[in-house]
PDB file of N, CA and C in Angstrom:
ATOM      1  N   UNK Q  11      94.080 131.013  86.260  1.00 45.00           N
ATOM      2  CA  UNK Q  11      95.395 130.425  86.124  1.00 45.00           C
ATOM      3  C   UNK Q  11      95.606 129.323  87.161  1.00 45.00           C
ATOM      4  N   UNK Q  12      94.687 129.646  88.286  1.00 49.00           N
ATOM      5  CA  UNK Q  12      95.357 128.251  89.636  1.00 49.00           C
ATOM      6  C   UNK Q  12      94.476 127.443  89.008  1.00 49.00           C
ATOM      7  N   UNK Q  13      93.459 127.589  88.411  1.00 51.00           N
ATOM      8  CA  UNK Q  13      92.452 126.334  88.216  1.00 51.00           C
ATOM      9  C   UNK Q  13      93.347 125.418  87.310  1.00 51.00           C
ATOM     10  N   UNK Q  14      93.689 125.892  86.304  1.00 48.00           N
ATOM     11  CA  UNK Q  14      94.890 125.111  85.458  1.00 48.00           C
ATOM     12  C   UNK Q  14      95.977 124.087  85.706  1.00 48.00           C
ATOM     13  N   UNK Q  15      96.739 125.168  87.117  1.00 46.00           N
ATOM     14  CA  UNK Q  15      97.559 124.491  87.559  1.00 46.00           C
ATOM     15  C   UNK Q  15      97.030 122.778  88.267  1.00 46.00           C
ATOM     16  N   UNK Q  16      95.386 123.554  88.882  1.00 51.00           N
ATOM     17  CA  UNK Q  16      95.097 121.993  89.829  1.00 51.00           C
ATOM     18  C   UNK Q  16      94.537 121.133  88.898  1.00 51.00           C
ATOM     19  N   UNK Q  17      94.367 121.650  87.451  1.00 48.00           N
ATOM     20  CA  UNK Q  17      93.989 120.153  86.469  1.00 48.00           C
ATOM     21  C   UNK Q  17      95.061 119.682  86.168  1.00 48.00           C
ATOM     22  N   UNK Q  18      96.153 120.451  85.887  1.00 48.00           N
ATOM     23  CA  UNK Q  18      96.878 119.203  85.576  1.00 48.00           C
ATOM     24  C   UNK Q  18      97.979 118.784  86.770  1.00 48.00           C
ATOM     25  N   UNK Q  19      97.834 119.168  88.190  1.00 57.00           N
ATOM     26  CA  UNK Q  19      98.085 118.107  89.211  1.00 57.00           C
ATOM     27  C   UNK Q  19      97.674 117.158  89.080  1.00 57.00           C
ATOM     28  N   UNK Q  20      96.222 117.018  88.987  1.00 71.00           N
ATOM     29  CA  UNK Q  20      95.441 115.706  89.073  1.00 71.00           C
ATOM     30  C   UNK Q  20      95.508 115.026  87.687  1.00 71.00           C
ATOM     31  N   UNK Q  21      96.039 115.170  86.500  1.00 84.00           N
ATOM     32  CA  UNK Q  21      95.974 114.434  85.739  1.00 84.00           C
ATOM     33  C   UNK Q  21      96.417 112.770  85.861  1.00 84.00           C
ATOM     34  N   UNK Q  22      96.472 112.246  85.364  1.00 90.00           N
ATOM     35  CA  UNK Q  22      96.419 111.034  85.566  1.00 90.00           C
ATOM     36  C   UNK Q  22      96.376 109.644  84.972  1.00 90.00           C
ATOM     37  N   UNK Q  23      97.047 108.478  84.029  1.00 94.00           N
ATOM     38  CA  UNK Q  23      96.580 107.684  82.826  1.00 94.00           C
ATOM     39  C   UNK Q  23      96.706 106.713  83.614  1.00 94.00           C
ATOM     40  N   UNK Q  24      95.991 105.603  82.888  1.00 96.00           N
ATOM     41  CA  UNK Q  24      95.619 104.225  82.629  1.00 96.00           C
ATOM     42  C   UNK Q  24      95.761 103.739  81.458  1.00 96.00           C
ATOM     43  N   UNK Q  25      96.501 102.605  81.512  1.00 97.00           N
ATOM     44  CA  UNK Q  25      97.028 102.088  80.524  1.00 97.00           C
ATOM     45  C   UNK Q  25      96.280 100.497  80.704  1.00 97.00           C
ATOM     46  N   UNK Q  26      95.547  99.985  79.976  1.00 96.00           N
ATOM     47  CA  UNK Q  26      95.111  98.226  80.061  1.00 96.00           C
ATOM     48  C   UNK Q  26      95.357  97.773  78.945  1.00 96.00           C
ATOM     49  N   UNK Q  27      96.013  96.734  78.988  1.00 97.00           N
ATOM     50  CA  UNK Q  27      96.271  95.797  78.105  1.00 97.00           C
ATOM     51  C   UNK Q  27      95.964  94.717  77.905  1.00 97.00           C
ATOM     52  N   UNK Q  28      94.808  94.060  77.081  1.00 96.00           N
ATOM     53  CA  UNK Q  28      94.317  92.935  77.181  1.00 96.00           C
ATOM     54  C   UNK Q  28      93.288  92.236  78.267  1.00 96.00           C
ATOM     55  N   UNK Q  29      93.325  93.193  79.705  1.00 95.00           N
ATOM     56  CA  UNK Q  29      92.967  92.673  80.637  1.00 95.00           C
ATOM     57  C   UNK Q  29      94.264  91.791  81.525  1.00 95.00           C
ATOM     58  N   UNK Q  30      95.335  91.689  81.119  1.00 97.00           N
ATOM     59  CA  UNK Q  30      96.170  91.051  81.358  1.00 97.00           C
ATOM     60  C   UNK Q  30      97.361  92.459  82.005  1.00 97.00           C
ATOM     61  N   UNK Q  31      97.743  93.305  81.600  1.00 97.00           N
ATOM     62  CA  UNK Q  31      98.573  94.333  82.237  1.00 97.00           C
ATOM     63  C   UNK Q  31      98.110  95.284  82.538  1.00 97.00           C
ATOM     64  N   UNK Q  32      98.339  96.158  83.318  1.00 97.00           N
ATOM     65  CA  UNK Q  32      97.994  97.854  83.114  1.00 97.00           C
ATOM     66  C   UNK Q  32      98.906  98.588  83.925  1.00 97.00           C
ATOM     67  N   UNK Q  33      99.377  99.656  83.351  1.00 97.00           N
ATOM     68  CA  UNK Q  33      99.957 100.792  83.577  1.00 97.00           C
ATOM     69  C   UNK Q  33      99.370 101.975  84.541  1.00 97.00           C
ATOM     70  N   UNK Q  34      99.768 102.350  85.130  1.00 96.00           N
ATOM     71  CA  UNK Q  34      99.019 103.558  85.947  1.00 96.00           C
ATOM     72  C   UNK Q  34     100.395 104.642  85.971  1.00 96.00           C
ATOM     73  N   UNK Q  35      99.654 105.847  85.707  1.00 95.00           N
ATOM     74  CA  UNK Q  35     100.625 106.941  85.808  1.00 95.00           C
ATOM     75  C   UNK Q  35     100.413 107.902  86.777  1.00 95.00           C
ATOM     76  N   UNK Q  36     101.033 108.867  87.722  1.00 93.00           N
ATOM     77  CA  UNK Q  36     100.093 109.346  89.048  1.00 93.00           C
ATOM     78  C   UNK Q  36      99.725 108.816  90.314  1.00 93.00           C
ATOM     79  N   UNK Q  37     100.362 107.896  90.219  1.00 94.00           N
ATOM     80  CA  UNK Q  37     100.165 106.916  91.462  1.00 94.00           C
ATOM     81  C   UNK Q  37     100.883 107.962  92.461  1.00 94.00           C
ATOM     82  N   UNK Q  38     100.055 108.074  93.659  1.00 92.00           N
ATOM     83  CA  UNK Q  38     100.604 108.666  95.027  1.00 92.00           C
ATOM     84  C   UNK Q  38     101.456 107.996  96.088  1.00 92.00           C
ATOM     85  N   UNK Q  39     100.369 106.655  96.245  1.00 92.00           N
ATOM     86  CA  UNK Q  39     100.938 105.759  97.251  1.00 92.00           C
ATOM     87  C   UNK Q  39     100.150 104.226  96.785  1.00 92.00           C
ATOM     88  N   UNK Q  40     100.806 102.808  97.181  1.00 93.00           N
ATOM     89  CA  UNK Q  40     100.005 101.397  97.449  1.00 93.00           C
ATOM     90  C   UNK Q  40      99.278 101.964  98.555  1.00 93.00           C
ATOM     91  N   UNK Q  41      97.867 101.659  98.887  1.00 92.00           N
ATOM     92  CA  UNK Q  41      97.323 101.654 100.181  1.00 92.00           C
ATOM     93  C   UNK Q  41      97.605 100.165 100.261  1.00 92.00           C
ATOM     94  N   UNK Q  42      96.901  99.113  99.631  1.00 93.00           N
ATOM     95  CA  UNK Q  42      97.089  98.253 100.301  1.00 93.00           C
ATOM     96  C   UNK Q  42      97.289  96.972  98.525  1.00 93.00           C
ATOM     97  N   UNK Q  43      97.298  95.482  98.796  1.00 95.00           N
ATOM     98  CA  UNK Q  43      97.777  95.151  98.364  1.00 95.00           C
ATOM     99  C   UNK Q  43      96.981  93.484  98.704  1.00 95.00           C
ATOM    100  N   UNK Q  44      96.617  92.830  97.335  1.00 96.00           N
ATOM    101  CA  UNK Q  44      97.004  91.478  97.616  1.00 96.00           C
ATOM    102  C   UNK Q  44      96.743  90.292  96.523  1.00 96.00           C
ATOM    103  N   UNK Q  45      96.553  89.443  96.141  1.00 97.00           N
ATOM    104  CA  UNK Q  45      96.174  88.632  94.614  1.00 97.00           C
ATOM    105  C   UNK Q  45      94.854  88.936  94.081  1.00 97.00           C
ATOM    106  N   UNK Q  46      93.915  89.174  95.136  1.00 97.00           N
ATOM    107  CA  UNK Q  46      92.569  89.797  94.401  1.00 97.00           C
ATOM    108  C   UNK Q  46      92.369  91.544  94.150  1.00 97.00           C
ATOM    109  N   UNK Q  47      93.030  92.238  95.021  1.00 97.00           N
ATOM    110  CA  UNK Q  47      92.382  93.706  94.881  1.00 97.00           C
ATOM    111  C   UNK Q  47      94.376  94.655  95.266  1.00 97.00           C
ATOM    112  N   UNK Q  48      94.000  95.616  94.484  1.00 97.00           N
ATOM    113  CA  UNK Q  48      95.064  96.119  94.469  1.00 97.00           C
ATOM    114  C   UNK Q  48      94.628  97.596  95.155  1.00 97.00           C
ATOM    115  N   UNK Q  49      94.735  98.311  95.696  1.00 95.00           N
ATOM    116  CA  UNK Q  49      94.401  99.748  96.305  1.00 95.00           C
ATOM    117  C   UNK Q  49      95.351 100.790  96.406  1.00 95.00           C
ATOM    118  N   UNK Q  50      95.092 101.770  95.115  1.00 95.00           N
ATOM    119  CA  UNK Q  50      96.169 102.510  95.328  1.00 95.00           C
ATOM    120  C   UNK Q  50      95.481 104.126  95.521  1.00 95.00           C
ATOM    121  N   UNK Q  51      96.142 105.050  96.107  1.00 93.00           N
ATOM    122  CA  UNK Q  51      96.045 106.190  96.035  1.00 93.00           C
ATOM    123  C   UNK Q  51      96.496 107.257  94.936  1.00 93.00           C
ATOM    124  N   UNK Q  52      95.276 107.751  94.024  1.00 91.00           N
ATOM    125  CA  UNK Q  52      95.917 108.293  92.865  1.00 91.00           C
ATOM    126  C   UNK Q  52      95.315 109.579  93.131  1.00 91.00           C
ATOM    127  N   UNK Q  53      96.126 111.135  92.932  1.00 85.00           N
ATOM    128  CA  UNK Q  53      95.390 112.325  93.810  1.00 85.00           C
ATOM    129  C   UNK Q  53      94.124 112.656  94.259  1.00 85.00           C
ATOM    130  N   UNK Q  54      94.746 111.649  95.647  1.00 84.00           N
ATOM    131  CA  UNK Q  54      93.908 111.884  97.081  1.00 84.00           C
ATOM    132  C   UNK Q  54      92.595 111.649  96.884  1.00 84.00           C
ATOM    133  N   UNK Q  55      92.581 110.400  96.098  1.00 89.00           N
ATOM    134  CA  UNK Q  55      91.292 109.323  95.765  1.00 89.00           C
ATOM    135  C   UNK Q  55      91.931 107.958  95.280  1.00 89.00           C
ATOM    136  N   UNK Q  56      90.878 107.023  96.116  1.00 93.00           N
ATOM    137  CA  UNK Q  56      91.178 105.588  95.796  1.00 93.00           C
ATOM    138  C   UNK Q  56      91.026 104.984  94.535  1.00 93.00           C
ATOM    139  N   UNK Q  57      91.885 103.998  94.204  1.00 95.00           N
ATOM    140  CA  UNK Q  57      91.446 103.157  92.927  1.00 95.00           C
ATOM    141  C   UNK Q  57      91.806 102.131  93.332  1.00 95.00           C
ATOM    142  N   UNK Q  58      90.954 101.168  93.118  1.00 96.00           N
ATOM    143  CA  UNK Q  58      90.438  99.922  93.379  1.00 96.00           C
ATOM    144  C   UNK Q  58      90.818  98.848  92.378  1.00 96.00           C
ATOM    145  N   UNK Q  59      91.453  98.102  91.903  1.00 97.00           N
ATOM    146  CA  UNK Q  59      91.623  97.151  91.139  1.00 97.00           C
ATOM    147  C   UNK Q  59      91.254  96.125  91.597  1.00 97.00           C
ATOM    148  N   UNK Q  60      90.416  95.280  90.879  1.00 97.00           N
ATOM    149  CA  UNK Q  60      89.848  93.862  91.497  1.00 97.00           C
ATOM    150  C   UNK Q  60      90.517  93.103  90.179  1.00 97.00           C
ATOM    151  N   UNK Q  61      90.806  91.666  90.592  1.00 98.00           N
ATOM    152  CA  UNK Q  61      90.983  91.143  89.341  1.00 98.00           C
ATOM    153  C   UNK Q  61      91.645  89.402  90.318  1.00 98.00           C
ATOM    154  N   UNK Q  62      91.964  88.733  89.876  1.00 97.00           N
ATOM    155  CA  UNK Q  62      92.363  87.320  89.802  1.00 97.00           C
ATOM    156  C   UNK Q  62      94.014  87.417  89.544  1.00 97.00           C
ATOM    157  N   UNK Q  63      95.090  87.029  90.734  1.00 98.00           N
ATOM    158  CA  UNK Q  63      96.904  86.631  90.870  1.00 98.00           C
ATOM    159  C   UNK Q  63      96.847  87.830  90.060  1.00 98.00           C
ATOM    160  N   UNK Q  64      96.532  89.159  90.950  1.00 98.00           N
ATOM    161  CA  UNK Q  64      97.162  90.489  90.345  1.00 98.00           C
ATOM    162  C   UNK Q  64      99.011  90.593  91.276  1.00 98.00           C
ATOM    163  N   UNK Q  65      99.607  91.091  90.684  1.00 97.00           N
ATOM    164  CA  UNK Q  65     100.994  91.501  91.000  1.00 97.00           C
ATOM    165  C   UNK Q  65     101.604  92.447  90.657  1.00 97.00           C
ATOM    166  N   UNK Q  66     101.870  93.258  91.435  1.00 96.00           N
ATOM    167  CA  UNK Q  66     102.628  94.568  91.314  1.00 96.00           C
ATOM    168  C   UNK Q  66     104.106  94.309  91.104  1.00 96.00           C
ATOM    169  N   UNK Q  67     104.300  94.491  89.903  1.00 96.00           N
ATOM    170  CA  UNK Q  67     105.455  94.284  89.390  1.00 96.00           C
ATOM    171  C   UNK Q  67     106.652  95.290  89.542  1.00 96.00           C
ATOM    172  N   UNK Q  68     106.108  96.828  89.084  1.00 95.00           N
ATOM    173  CA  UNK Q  68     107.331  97.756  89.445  1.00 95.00           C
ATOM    174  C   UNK Q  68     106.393  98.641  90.015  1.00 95.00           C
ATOM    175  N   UNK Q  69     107.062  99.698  90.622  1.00 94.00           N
ATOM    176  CA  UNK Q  69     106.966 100.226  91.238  1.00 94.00           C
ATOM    177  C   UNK Q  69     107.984 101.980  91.596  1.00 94.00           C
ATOM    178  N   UNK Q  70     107.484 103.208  90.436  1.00 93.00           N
ATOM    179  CA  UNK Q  70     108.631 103.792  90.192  1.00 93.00           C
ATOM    180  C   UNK Q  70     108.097 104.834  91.278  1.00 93.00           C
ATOM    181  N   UNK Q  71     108.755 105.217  92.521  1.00 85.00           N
ATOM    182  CA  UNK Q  71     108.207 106.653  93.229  1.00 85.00           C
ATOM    183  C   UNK Q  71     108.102 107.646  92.984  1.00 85.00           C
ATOM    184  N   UNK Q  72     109.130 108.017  92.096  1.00 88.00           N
ATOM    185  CA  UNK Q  72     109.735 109.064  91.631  1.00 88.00           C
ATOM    186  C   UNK Q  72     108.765 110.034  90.608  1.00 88.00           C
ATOM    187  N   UNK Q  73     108.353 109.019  89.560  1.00 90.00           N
ATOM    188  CA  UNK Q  73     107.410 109.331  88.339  1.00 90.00           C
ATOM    189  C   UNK Q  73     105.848 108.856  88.754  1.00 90.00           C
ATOM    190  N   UNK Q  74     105.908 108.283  89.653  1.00 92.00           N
ATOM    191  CA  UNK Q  74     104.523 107.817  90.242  1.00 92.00           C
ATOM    192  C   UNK Q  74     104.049 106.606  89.155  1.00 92.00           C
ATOM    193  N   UNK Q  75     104.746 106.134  88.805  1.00 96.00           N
ATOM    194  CA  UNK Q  75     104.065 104.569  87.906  1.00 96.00           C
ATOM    195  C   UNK Q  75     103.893 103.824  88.772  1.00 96.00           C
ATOM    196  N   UNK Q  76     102.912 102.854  88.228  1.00 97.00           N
ATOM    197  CA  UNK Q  76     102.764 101.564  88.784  1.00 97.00           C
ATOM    198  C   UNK Q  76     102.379 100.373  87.803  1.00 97.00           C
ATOM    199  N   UNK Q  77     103.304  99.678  87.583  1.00 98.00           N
ATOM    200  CA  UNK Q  77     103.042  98.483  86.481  1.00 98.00           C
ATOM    201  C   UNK Q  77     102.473  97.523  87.617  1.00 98.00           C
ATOM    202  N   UNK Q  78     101.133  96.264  87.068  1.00 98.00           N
ATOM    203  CA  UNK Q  78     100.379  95.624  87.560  1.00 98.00           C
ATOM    204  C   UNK Q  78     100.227  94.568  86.487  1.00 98.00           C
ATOM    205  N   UNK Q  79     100.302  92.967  86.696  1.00 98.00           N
ATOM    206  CA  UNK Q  79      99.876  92.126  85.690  1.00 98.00           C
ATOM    207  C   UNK Q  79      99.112  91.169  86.293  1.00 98.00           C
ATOM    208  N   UNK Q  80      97.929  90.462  85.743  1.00 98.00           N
ATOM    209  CA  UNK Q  80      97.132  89.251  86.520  1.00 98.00           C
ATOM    210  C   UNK Q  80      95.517  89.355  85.575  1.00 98.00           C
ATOM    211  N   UNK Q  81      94.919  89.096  85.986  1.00 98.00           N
ATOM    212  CA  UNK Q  81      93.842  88.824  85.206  1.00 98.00           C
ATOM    213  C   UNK Q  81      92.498  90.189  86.057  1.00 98.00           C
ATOM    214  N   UNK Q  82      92.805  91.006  85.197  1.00 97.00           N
ATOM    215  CA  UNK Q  82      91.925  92.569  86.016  1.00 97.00           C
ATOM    216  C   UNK Q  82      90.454  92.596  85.102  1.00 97.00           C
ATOM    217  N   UNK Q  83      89.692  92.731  86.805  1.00 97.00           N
ATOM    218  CA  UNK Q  83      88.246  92.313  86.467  1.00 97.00           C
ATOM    219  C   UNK Q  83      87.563  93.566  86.483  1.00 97.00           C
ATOM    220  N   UNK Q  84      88.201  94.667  86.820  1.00 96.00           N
ATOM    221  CA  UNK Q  84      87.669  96.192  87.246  1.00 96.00           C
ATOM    222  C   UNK Q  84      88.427  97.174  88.283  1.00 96.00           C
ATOM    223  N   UNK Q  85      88.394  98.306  87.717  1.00 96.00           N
ATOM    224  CA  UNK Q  85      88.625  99.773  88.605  1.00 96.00           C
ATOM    225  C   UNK Q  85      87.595 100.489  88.523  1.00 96.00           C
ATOM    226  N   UNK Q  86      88.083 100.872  90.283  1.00 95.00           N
ATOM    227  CA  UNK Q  86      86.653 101.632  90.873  1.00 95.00           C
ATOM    228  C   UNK Q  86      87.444 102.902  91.416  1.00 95.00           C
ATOM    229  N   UNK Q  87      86.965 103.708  91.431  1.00 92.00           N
ATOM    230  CA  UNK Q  87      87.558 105.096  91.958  1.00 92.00           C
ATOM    231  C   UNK Q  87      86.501 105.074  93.353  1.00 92.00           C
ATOM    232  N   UNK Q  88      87.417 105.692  94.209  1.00 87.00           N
ATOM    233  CA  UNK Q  88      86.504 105.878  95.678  1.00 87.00           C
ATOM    234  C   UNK Q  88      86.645 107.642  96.280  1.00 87.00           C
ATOM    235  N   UNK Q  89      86.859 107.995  97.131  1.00 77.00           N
ATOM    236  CA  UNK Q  89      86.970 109.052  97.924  1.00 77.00           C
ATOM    237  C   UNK Q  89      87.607 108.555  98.738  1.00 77.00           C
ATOM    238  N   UNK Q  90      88.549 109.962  99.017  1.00 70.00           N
ATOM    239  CA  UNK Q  90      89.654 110.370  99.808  1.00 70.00           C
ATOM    240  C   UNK Q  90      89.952 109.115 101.073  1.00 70.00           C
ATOM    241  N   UNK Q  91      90.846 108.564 101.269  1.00 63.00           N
ATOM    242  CA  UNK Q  91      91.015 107.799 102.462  1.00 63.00           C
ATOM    243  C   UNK Q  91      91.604 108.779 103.719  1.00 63.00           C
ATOM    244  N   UNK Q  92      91.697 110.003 103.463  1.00 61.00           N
ATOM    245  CA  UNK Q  92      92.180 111.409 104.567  1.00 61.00           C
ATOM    246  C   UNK Q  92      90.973 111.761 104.488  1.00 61.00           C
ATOM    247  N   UNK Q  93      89.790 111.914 104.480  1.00 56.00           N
ATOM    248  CA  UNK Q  93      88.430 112.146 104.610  1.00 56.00           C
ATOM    249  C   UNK Q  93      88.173 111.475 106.186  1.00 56.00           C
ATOM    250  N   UNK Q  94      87.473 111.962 107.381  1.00 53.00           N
ATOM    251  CA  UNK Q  94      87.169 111.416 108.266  1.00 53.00           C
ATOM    252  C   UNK Q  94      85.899 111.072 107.941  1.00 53.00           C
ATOM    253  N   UNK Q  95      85.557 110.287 109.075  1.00 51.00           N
ATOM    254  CA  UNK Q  95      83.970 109.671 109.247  1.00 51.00           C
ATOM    255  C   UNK Q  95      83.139 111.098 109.393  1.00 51.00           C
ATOM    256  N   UNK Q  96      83.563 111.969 109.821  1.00 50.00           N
ATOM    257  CA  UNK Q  96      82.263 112.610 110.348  1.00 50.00           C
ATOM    258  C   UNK Q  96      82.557 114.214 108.739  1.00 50.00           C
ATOM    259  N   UNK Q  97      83.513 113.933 107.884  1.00 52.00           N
ATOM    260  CA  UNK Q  97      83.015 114.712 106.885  1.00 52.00           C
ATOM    261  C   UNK Q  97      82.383 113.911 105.862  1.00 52.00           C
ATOM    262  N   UNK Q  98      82.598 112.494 105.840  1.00 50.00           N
ATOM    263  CA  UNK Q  98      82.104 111.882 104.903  1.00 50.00           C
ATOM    264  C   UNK Q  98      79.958 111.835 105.285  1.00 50.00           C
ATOM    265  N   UNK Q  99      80.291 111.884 106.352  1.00 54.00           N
ATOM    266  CA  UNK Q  99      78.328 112.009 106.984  1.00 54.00           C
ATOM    267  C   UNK Q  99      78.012 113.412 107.031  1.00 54.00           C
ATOM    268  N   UNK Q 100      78.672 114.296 106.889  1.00 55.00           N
ATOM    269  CA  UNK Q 100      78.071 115.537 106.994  1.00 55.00           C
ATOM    270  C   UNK Q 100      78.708 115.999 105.578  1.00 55.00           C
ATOM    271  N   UNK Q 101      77.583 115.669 104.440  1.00 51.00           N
ATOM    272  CA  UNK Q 101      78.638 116.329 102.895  1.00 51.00           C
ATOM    273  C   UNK Q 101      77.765 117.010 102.627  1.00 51.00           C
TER     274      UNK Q 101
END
């Protein structure tokens, strides 16, 4: 029954449109931000948006959306940014 509960914590959508918009649902936090790469925290793993005059348009906290429009060249999922150096070398 807990295993259940922690899949659908982590659930999570992506929405792309054209290459031109995308939707994210689950968003935790912006890590960081700028016209080429967008970095957000989606449960307690990175996603990476690369793309060309990306802009974060809204921004809902509440529901965890994140609307994004610009010309998106790729998402990359990473590991934990609360991960230290010395668990990421000793895995």
């Amino acid at each position: 029954m807990d295993e259940r509960k922690n899949l659908k914590s982590k659930i999570h959508s992506v929405l792309i449109e054209s290459r031109e918009k995308i939707t994210i649902n689950g968003v935790d936090d912006v890590e960081s931000f700028d016209e080429n790469n967008i970095i957000l925290i989606v449960n307690d793993e990175l996603l990476v948006i690369k793309g060309f005059d990306l802009r974060i348009n809204k921004i809902n906290t509440e529901t965890g959306e994140v609307f994004i429009e610009g010309q998106i060249y790729s998402l990359e999922y990473g590991e934990s940014p609360k991960k230290g150096l010395l668990s990421r070398l000793f895995k």
